[in-house]
Coordinates of C-alpha atoms in Angstrom, one line a residue:
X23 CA -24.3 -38.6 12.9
X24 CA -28.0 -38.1 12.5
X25 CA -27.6 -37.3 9.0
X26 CA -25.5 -40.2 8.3
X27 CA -27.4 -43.2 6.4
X28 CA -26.4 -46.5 7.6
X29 CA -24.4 -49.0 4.9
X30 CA -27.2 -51.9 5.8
X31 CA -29.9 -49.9 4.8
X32 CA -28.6 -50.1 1.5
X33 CA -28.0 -53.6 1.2
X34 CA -30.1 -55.4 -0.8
X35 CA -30.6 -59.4 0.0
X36 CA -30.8 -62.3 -2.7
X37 CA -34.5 -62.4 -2.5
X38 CA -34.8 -58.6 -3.3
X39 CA -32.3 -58.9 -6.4
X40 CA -34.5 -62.0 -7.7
X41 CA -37.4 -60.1 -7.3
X42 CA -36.2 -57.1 -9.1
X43 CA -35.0 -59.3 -11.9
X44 CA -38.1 -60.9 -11.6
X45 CA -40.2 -57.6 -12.1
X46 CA -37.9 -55.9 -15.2
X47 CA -38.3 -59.1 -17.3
X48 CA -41.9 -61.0 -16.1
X49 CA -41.8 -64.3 -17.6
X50 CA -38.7 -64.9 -18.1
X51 CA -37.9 -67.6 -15.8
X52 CA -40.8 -69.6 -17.1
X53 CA -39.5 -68.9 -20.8
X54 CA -36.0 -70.5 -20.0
X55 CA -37.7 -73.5 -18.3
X56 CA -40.0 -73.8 -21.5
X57 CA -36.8 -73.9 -23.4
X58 CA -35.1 -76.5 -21.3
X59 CA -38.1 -78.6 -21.2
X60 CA -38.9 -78.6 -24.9
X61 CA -34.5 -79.6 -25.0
X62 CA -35.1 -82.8 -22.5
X63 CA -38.1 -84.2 -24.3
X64 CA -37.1 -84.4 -27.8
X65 CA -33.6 -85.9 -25.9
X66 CA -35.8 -88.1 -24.0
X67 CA -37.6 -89.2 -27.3
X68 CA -34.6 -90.4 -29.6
X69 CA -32.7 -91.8 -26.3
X70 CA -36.3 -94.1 -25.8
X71 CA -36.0 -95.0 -28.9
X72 CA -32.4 -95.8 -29.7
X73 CA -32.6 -97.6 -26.3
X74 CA -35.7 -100.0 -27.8
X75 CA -33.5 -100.8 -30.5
X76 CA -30.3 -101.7 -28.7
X77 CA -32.3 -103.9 -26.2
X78 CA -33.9 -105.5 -28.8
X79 CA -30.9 -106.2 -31.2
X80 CA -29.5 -109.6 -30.2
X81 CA -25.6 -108.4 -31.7
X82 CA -25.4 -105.1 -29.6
X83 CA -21.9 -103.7 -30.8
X84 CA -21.8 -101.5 -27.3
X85 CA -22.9 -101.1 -24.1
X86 CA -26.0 -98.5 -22.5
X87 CA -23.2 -95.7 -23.0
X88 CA -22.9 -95.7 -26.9
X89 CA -26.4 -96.4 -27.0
X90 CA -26.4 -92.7 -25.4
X91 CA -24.2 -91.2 -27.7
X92 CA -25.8 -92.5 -30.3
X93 CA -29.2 -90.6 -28.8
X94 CA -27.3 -87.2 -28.5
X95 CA -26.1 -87.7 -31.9
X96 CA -29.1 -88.7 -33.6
X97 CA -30.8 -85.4 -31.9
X98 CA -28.1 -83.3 -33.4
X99 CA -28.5 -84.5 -36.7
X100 CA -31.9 -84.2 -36.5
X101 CA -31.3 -80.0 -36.6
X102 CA -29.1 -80.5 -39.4
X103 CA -25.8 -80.7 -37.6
X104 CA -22.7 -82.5 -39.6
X105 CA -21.5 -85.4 -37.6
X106 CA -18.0 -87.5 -37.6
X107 CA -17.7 -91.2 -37.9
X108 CA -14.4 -92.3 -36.3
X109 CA -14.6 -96.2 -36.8
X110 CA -14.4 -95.9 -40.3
X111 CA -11.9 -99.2 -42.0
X112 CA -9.2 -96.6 -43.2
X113 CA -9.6 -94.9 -39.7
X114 CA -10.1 -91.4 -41.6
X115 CA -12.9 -89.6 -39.9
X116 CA -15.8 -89.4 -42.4
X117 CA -18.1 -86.7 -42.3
X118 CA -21.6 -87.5 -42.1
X119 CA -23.7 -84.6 -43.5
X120 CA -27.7 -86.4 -44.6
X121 CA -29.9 -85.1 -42.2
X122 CA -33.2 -86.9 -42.1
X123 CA -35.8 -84.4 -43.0
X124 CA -39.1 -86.4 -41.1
X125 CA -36.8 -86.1 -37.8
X126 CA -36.7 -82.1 -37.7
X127 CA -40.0 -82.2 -37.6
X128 CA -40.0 -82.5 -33.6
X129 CA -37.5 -80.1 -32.3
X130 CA -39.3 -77.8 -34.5
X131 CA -43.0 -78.6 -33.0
X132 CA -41.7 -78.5 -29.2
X133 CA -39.5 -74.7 -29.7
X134 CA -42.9 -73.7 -31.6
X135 CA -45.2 -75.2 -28.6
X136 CA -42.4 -73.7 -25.7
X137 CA -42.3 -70.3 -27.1
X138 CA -46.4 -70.1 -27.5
X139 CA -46.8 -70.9 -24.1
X140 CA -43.7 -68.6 -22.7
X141 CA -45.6 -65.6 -24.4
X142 CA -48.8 -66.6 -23.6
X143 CA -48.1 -66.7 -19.5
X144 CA -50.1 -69.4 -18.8
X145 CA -52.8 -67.1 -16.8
X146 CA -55.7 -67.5 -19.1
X147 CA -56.7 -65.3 -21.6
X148 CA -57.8 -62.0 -19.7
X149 CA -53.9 -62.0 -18.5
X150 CA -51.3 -60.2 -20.7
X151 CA -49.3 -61.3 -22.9
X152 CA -45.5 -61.3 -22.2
X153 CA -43.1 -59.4 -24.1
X154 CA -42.5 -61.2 -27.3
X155 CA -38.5 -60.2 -27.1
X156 CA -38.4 -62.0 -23.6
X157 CA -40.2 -65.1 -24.3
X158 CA -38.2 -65.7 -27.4
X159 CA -35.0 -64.6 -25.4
X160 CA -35.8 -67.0 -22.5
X161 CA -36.8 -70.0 -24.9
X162 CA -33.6 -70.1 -27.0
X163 CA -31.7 -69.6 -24.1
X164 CA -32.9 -72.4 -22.2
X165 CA -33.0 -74.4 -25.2
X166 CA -29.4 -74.0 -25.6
X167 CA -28.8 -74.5 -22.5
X168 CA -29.6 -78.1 -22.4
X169 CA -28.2 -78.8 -26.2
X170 CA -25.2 -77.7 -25.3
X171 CA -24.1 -80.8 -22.4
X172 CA -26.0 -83.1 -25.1
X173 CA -23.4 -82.3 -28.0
X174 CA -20.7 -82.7 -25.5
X175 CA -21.6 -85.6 -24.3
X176 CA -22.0 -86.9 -28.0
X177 CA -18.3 -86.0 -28.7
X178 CA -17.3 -88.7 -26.5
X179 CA -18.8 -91.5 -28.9
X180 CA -18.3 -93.0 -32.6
X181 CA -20.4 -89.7 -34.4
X182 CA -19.0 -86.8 -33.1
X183 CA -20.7 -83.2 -33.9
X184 CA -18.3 -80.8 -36.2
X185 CA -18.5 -78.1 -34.2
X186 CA -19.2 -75.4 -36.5
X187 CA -22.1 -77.1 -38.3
X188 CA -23.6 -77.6 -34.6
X189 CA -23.5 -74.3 -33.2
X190 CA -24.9 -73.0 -36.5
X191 CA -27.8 -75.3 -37.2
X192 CA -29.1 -75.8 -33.1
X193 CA -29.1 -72.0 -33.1
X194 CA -30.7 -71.6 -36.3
X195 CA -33.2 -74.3 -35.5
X196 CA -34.1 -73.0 -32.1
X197 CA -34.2 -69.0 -33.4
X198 CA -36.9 -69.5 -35.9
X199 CA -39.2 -72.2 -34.4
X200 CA -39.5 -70.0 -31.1
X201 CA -40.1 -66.8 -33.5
X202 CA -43.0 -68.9 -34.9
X203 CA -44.3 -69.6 -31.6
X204 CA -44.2 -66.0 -30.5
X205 CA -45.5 -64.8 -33.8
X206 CA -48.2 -67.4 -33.0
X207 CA -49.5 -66.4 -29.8
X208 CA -49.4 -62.5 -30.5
X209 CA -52.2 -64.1 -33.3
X210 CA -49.9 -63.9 -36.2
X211 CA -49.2 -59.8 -36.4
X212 CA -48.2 -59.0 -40.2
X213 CA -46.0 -56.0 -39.1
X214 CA -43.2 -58.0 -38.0
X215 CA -43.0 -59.7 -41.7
X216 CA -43.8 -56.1 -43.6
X217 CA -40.8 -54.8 -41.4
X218 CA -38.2 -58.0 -42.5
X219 CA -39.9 -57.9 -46.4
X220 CA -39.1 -53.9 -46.4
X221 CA -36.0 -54.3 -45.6
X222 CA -34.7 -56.2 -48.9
X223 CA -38.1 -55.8 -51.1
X224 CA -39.9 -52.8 -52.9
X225 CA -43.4 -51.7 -51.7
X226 CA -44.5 -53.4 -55.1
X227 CA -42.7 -56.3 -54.6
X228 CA -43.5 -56.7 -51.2
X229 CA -47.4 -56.6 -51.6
X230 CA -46.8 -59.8 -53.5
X231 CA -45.7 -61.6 -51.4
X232 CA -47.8 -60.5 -48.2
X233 CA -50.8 -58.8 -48.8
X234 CA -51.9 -55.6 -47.4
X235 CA -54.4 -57.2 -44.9
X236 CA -51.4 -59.4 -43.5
X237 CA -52.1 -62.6 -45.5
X238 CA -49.6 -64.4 -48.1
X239 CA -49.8 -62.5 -51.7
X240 CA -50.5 -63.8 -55.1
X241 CA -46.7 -64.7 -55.7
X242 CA -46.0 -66.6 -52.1
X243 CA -49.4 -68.8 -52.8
X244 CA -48.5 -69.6 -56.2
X245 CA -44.8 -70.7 -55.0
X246 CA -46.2 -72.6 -52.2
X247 CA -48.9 -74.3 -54.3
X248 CA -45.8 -74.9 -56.9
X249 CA -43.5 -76.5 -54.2
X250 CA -46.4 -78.2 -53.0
X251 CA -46.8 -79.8 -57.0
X252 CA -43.2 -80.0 -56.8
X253 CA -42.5 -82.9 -53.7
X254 CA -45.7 -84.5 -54.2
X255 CA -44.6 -85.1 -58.0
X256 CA -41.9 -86.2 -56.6
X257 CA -43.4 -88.5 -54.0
X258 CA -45.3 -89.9 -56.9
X259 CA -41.9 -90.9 -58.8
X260 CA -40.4 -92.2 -56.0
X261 CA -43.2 -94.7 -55.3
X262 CA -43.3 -96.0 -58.8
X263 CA -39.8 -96.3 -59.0
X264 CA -39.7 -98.6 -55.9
X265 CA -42.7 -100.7 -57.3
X266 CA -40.7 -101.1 -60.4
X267 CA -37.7 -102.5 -58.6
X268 CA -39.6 -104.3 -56.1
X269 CA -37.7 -107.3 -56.2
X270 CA -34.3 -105.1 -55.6
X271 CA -35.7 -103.1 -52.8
X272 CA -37.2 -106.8 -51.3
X273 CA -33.7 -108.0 -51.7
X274 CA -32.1 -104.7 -49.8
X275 CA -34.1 -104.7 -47.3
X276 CA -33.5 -108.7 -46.3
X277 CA -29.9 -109.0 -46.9
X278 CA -29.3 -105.4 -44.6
X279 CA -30.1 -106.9 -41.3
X280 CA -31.2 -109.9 -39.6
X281 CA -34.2 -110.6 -36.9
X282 CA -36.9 -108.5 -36.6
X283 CA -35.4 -105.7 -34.7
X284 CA -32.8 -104.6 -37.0
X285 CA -35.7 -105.2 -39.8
X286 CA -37.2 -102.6 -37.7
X287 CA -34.7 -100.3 -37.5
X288 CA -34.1 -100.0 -41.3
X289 CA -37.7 -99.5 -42.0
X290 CA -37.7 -96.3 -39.5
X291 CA -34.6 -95.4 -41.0
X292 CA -36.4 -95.5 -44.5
X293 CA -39.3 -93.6 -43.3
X294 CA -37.2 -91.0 -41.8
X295 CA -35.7 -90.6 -45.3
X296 CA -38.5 -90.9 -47.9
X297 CA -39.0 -86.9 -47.3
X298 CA -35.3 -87.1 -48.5
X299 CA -35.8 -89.1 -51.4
X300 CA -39.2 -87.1 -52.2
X301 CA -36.9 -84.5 -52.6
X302 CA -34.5 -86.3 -54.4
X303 CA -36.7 -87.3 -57.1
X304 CA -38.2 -83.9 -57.7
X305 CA -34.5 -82.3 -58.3
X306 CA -34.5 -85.7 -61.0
X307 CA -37.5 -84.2 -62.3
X308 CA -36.1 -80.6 -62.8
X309 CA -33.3 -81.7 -64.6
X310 CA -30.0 -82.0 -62.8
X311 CA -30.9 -85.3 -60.5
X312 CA -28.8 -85.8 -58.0
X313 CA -25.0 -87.2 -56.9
X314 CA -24.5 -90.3 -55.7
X315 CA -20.9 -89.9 -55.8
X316 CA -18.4 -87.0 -57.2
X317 CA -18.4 -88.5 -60.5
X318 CA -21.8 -90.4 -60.6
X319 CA -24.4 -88.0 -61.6
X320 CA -28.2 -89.3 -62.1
X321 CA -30.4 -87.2 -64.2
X322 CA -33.5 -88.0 -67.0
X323 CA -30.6 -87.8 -69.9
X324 CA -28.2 -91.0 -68.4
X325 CA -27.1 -92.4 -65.2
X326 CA -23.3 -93.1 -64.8
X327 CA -22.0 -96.1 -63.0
X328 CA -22.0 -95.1 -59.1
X329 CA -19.2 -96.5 -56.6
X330 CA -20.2 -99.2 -54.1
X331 CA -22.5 -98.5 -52.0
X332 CA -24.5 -100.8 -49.3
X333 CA -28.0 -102.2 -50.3
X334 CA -30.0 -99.7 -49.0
X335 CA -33.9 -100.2 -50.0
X336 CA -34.4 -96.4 -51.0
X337 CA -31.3 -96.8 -53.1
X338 CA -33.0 -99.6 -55.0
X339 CA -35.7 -97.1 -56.5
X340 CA -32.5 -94.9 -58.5
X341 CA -32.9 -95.7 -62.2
X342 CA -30.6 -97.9 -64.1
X343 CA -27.4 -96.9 -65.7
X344 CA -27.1 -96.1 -69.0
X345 CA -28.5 -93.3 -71.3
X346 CA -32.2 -92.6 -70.3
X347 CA -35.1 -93.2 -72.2
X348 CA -38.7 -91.7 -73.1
X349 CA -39.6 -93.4 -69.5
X350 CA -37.3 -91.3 -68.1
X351 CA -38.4 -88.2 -69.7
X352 CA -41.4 -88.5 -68.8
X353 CA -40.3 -86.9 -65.2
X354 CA -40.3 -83.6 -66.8
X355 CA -44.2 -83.6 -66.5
X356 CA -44.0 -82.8 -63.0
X357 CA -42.0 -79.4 -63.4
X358 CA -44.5 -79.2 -66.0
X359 CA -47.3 -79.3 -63.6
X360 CA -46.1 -77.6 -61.2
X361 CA -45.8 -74.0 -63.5
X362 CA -49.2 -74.3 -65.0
X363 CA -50.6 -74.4 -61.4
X364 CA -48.1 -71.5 -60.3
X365 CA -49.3 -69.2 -63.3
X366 CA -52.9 -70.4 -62.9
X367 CA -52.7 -69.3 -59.5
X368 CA -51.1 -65.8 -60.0
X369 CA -54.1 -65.6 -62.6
X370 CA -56.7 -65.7 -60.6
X371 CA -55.3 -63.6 -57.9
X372 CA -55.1 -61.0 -60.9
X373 CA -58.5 -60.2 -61.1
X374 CA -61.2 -58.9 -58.8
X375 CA -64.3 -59.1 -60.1
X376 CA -66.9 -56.8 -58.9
X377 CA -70.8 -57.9 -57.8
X378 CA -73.8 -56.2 -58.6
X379 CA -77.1 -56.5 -55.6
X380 CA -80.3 -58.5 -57.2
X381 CA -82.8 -55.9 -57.6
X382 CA -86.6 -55.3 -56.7
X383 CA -89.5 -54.7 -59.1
X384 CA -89.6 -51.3 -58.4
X385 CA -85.5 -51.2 -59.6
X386 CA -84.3 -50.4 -56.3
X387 CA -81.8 -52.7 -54.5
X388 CA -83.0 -54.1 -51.0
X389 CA -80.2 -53.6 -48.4
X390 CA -78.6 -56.2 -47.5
X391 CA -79.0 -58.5 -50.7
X392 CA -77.1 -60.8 -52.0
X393 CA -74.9 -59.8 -54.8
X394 CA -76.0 -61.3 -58.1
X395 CA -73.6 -61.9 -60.8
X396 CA -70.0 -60.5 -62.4
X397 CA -70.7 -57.1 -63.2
X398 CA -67.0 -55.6 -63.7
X399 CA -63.6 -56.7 -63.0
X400 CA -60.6 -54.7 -61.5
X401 CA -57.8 -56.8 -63.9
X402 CA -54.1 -56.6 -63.0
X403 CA -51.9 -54.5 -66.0
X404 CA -49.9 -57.3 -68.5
X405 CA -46.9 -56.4 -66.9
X406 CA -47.9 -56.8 -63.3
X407 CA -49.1 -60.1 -64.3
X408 CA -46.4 -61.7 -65.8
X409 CA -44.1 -59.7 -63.1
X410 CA -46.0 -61.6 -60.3
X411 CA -45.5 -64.9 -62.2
X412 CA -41.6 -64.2 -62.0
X413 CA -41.6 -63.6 -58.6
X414 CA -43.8 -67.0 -57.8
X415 CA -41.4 -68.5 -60.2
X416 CA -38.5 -67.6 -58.0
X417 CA -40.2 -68.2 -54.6
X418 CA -40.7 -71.5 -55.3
X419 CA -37.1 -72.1 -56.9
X420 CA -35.6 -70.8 -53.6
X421 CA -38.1 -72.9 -51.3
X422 CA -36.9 -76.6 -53.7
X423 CA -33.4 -75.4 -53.4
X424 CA -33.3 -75.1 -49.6
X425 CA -35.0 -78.6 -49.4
X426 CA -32.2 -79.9 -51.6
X427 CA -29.9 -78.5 -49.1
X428 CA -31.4 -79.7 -46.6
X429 CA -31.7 -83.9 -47.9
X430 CA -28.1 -83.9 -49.1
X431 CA -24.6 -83.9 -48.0
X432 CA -21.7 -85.9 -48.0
X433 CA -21.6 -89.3 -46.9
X434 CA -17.8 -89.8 -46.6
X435 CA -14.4 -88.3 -48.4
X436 CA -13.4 -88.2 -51.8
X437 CA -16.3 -90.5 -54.0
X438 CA -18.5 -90.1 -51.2
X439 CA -18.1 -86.2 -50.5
X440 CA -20.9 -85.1 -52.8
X441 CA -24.4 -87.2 -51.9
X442 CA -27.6 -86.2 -53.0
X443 CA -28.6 -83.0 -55.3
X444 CA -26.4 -79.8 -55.6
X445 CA -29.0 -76.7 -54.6
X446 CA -27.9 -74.4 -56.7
X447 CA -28.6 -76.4 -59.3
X448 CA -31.9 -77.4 -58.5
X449 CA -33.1 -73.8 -57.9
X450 CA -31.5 -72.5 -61.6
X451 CA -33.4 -75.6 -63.2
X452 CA -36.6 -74.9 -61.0
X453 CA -36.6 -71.5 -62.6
X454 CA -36.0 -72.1 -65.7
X455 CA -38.9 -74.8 -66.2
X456 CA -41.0 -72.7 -63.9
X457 CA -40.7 -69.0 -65.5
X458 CA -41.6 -69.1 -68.7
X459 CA -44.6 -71.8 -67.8
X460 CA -46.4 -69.5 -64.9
X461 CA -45.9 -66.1 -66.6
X462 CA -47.5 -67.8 -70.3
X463 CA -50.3 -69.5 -67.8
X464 CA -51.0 -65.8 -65.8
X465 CA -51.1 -64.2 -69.0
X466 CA -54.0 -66.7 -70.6
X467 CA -55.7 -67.1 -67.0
X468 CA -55.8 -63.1 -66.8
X469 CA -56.9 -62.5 -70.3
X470 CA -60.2 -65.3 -69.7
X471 CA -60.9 -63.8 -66.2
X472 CA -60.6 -60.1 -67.2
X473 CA -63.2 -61.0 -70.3
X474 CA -66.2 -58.0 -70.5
X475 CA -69.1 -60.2 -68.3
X476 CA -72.5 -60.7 -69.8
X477 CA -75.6 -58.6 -68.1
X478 CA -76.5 -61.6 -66.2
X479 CA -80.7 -61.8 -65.7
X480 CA -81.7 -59.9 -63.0
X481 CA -83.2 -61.3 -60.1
X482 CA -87.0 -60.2 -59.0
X483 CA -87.7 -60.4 -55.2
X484 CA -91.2 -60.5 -54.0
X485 CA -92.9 -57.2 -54.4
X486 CA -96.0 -55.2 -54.4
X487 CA -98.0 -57.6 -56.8
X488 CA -100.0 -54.9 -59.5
X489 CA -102.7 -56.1 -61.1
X490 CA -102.7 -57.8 -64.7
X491 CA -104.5 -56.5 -67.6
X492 CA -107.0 -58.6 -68.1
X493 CA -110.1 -58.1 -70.6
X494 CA -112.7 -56.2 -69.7
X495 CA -115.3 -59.5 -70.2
X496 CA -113.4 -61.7 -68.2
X497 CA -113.6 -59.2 -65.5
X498 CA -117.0 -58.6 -65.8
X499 CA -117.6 -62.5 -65.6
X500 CA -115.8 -62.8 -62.5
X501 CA -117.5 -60.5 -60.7
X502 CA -120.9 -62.1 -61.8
X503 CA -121.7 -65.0 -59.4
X504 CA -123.0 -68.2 -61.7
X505 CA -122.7 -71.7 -61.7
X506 CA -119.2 -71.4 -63.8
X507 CA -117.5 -69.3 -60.7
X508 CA -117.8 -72.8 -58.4
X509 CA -117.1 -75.2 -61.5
X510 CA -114.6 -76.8 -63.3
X511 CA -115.3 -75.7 -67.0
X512 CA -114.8 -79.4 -68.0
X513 CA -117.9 -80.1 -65.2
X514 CA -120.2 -77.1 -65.9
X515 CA -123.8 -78.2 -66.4
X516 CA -124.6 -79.0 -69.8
X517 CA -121.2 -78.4 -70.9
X518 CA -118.2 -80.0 -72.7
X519 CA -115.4 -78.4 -71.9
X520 CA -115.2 -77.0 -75.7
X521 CA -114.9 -73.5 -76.5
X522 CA -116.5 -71.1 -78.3
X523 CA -114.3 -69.2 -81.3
X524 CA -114.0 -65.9 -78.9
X525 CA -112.8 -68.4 -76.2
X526 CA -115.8 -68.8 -74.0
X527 CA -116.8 -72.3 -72.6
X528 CA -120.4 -73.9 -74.3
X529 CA -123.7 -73.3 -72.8
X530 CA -122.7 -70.8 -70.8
X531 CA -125.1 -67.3 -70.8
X532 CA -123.9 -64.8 -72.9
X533 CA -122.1 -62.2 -71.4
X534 CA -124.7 -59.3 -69.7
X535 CA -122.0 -56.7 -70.8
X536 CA -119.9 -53.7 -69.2
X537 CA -122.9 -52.8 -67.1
X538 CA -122.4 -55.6 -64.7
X539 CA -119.2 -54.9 -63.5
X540 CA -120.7 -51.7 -61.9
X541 CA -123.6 -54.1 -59.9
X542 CA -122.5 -55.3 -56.5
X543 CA -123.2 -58.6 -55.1
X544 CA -126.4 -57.5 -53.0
X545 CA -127.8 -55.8 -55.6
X546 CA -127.5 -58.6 -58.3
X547 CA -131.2 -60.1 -59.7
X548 CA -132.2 -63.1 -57.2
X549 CA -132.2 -65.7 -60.2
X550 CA -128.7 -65.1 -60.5
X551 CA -127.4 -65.2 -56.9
X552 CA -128.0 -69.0 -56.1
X553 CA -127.8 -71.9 -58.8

């Protein structure tokens, strides 16, 4: 019986487990917390506000419960989930698909803040970091967590989630945007990227698009800057589009809503969109426009007739139907644009120019000197270059057609199914306008950067100072002590300031010769020492 252990020495008690738990995966807890907390606040931000406007409206169609529905679905849609409408007049559920892009923007801020401060610990910055895996575990986890009762309780009111579109886009949403936090607070670790770039990209390939030193490459600036060209052009069109139809969108806007709160509530709703539109009116740009209806395309070449649709201001700024003029063409500028600035930029990331040190009067370079100057230039092969402007090309065609995806989507059934531009579309136009515009602009951009540089002047830093050459009478003179050492010539005594023909001043004594030179000042004649 001695030998025998006893069964409660094996026992381990709740607090034990909890600990051990606690110990295998530090941080965890406060990872799943982070999540939840990042869930309630974005909740806690779109219920604040659609509560505003339901206090505020003076015809509320429901009471504080749909007002909360309405909360938990706008949050939803605001990670791109497809919504429901019910209360539609044929009582056919319409699906609800156009996601406002200006609304991801928090969900995507809070994950990214959560997971940054579940890997960082929150002990300062002598303590160690938590393991990235765990803080990204906990974070999505707890995330989920809370969006999961939120899209049930949404199901219950007049938008209702599709299911499959919510479990898909929440998930999505909360994977990447606590990667990036994670990825930000190990301080941004290329490894991670080389690893997913490896994976479906060559070694050549790949050091275009990140550099070897963990920075974007030549092709992924050049797309960005493109995309960047891209939705600003856009932007641009849309605003001039608007102030052309002024009077329509005036018009929209007033006949919409009454009283100042639902006035309000249609201009957030239009802010939340104009991302959407930006969008919208760069696909126009590109070529094939965008849908407002299965058989209602828009594009630069004509508009046909779209079905009726309720005056919404943004709606106002879509061009007129009929065939489209040189006004209309004039949208192809932007695509325009946007490859001369992707090819420019591949171009100058094709060169490296070398830099020669400024160098000394003695022809030896000081250390540590400034370099001075191009003096030869590592440029990129012909091939490379215009390979690198194909692969820009392509990056950015991929970025705009994953916007497009992202503004549009149906608005209804049958006329109403196909809303907004058609990615696939917009990414094969993007291309096309793009390719042969960047890899023309690399090429000339290469060919003026790689030009042979000019010896540029070289610089002379302050040296041992040798003396100059001077003649062997003006020596002399100077070391001869005499009223014209401690004179201007143009104030000597007796004299004018004129010169003689060998370029002495007047009425000065001649020269005594070579021999004075050797005399030093003590030994000089007395008549000559004073004056």
């Amino acid at each position: 019986m001695a030998d025998v252990t006893p069964m409660t020495a094996r026992r381990s008690t709740p607090a034990a487990l909890l600990a051990r738990v606690r110990d295998r995966s530090p941080g965890l807890p406060s990872a799943l917390l982070g999540g939840a907390l990042a869930a309630v606040l974005g909740l806690a931000a779109f219920t604040a506000l659609v509560m505003l406007l339901w206090i505020s409206s003076p015809y509320p169609d429901s009471g504080p419960g749909g007002a909360l529905h309405v909360a938990a679905a706008l949050w939803l849609l605001a990670h791109g989930a497809e919504l429901v409408r019910t209360d539609t007049l044929s009582g056919v559920p319409a699906p609800m698909g156009v996601s406002p892009l200006l609304l991801l923007v928090l969900p995507v801020w809070l994950l990214r803040r959560a997971a940054c401060d579940a890997a960082d610990g929150g002990a300062g910055d002598e303590a160690p970091l938590v393991p990235g895996r765990t803080a990204w575990t906990g974070v999505v986890l707890g995330y989920l967590a809370v969006g999961a009762p939120a899209a049930l309780h949404a199901a219950g009111g007049g938008l209702r989630p599709a299911w499959v579109w919510t479990g898909v886009c929440v998930t999505l949403v909360a994977v990447a945007a606590a990667g990036a936090g994670v990825w930000t607070a190990y301080g941004r670790p290329s490894g991670p990227l080389e690893r997913v770039l490896g994976a479906v990209l060559p070694r050549g390939v790949r050091h275009l698009v990140l550099g070897p030193d963990g920075r974007p490459g030549a092709a992924a600036r050049a797309a960005a800057a493109g995309a960047v060209v891209l939705t600003g052009g856009g932007t641009l069109l849309l605003a001039v589009s608007l102030g052309g139809h002024g009077g329509e969108t005036r018009g929209a806007f007033l006949r919409l809503t009454e009283g100042w709160s639902g006035w309000l509530a249609v201009l957030l709703l239009c802010v939340t969109l104009v991302p959407n539109a930006a969008v919208w009116a760069a696909a126009y740009a590109v070529g094939p426009g965008f849908f407002l209806g299965t058989d209602a395309p828009v594009t630069p070449l004509g508009s046909a007739p779209a079905p009726p649709l309720p005056p919404f201001p943004l709606l106002a700024a879509v061009p007129d139907t009929g065939a489209g003029t040189a006004v209309n063409w004039a949208a192809g500028a932007v695509p325009l644009t946007a490859g001369l600035v992707v090819g420019y930029f591949v171009g100058r990331g094709t060169t490296t120019h070398g830099r020669a040190p400024a160098a000394r009067t003695d022809g030896r370079a000081p250390a540590g000197a400034r370099p001075r100057g191009r003096t030869s230039a590592e440029v990129w092969t012909r091939g490379r270059t215009a390979g690198a402007a194909a692969l820009a090309g392509v990056l950015c065609a991929a970025l705009l057609a994953l916007l497009a995806a992202l503004a549009g989507g149906p608005l209804g059934v049958a006329a109403l199914s196909r809303f907004g531009p058609v990615w696939w579309q917009v990414g094969a136009a993007t291309l096309a306008w793009l390719g042969p515009t960047a890899i023309a602009t690399s090429l000339a951009v290469r060919a003026w950067r790689g030009r042979a540089p000019a010896d540029p002047p070289t610089e002379r830093l302050p040296g041992p100072r040798a003396p100059r050459d001077r003649p062997l009478a003006r020596r002399s003179r100077a070391l001869v002590p005499g009223p014209h050492r401690w004179f201007p010539r143009s104030r000597q005594p007796g004299g004018d300031g004129r010169k003689t023909p060998d370029g002495l001043p007047r009425d000065l004594p001649p020269d005594p010769g070579p021999t004075a030179a050797a005399l030093r000042p003590e030994e000089a004649p007395s008549g000559d020492s004073g004056g």
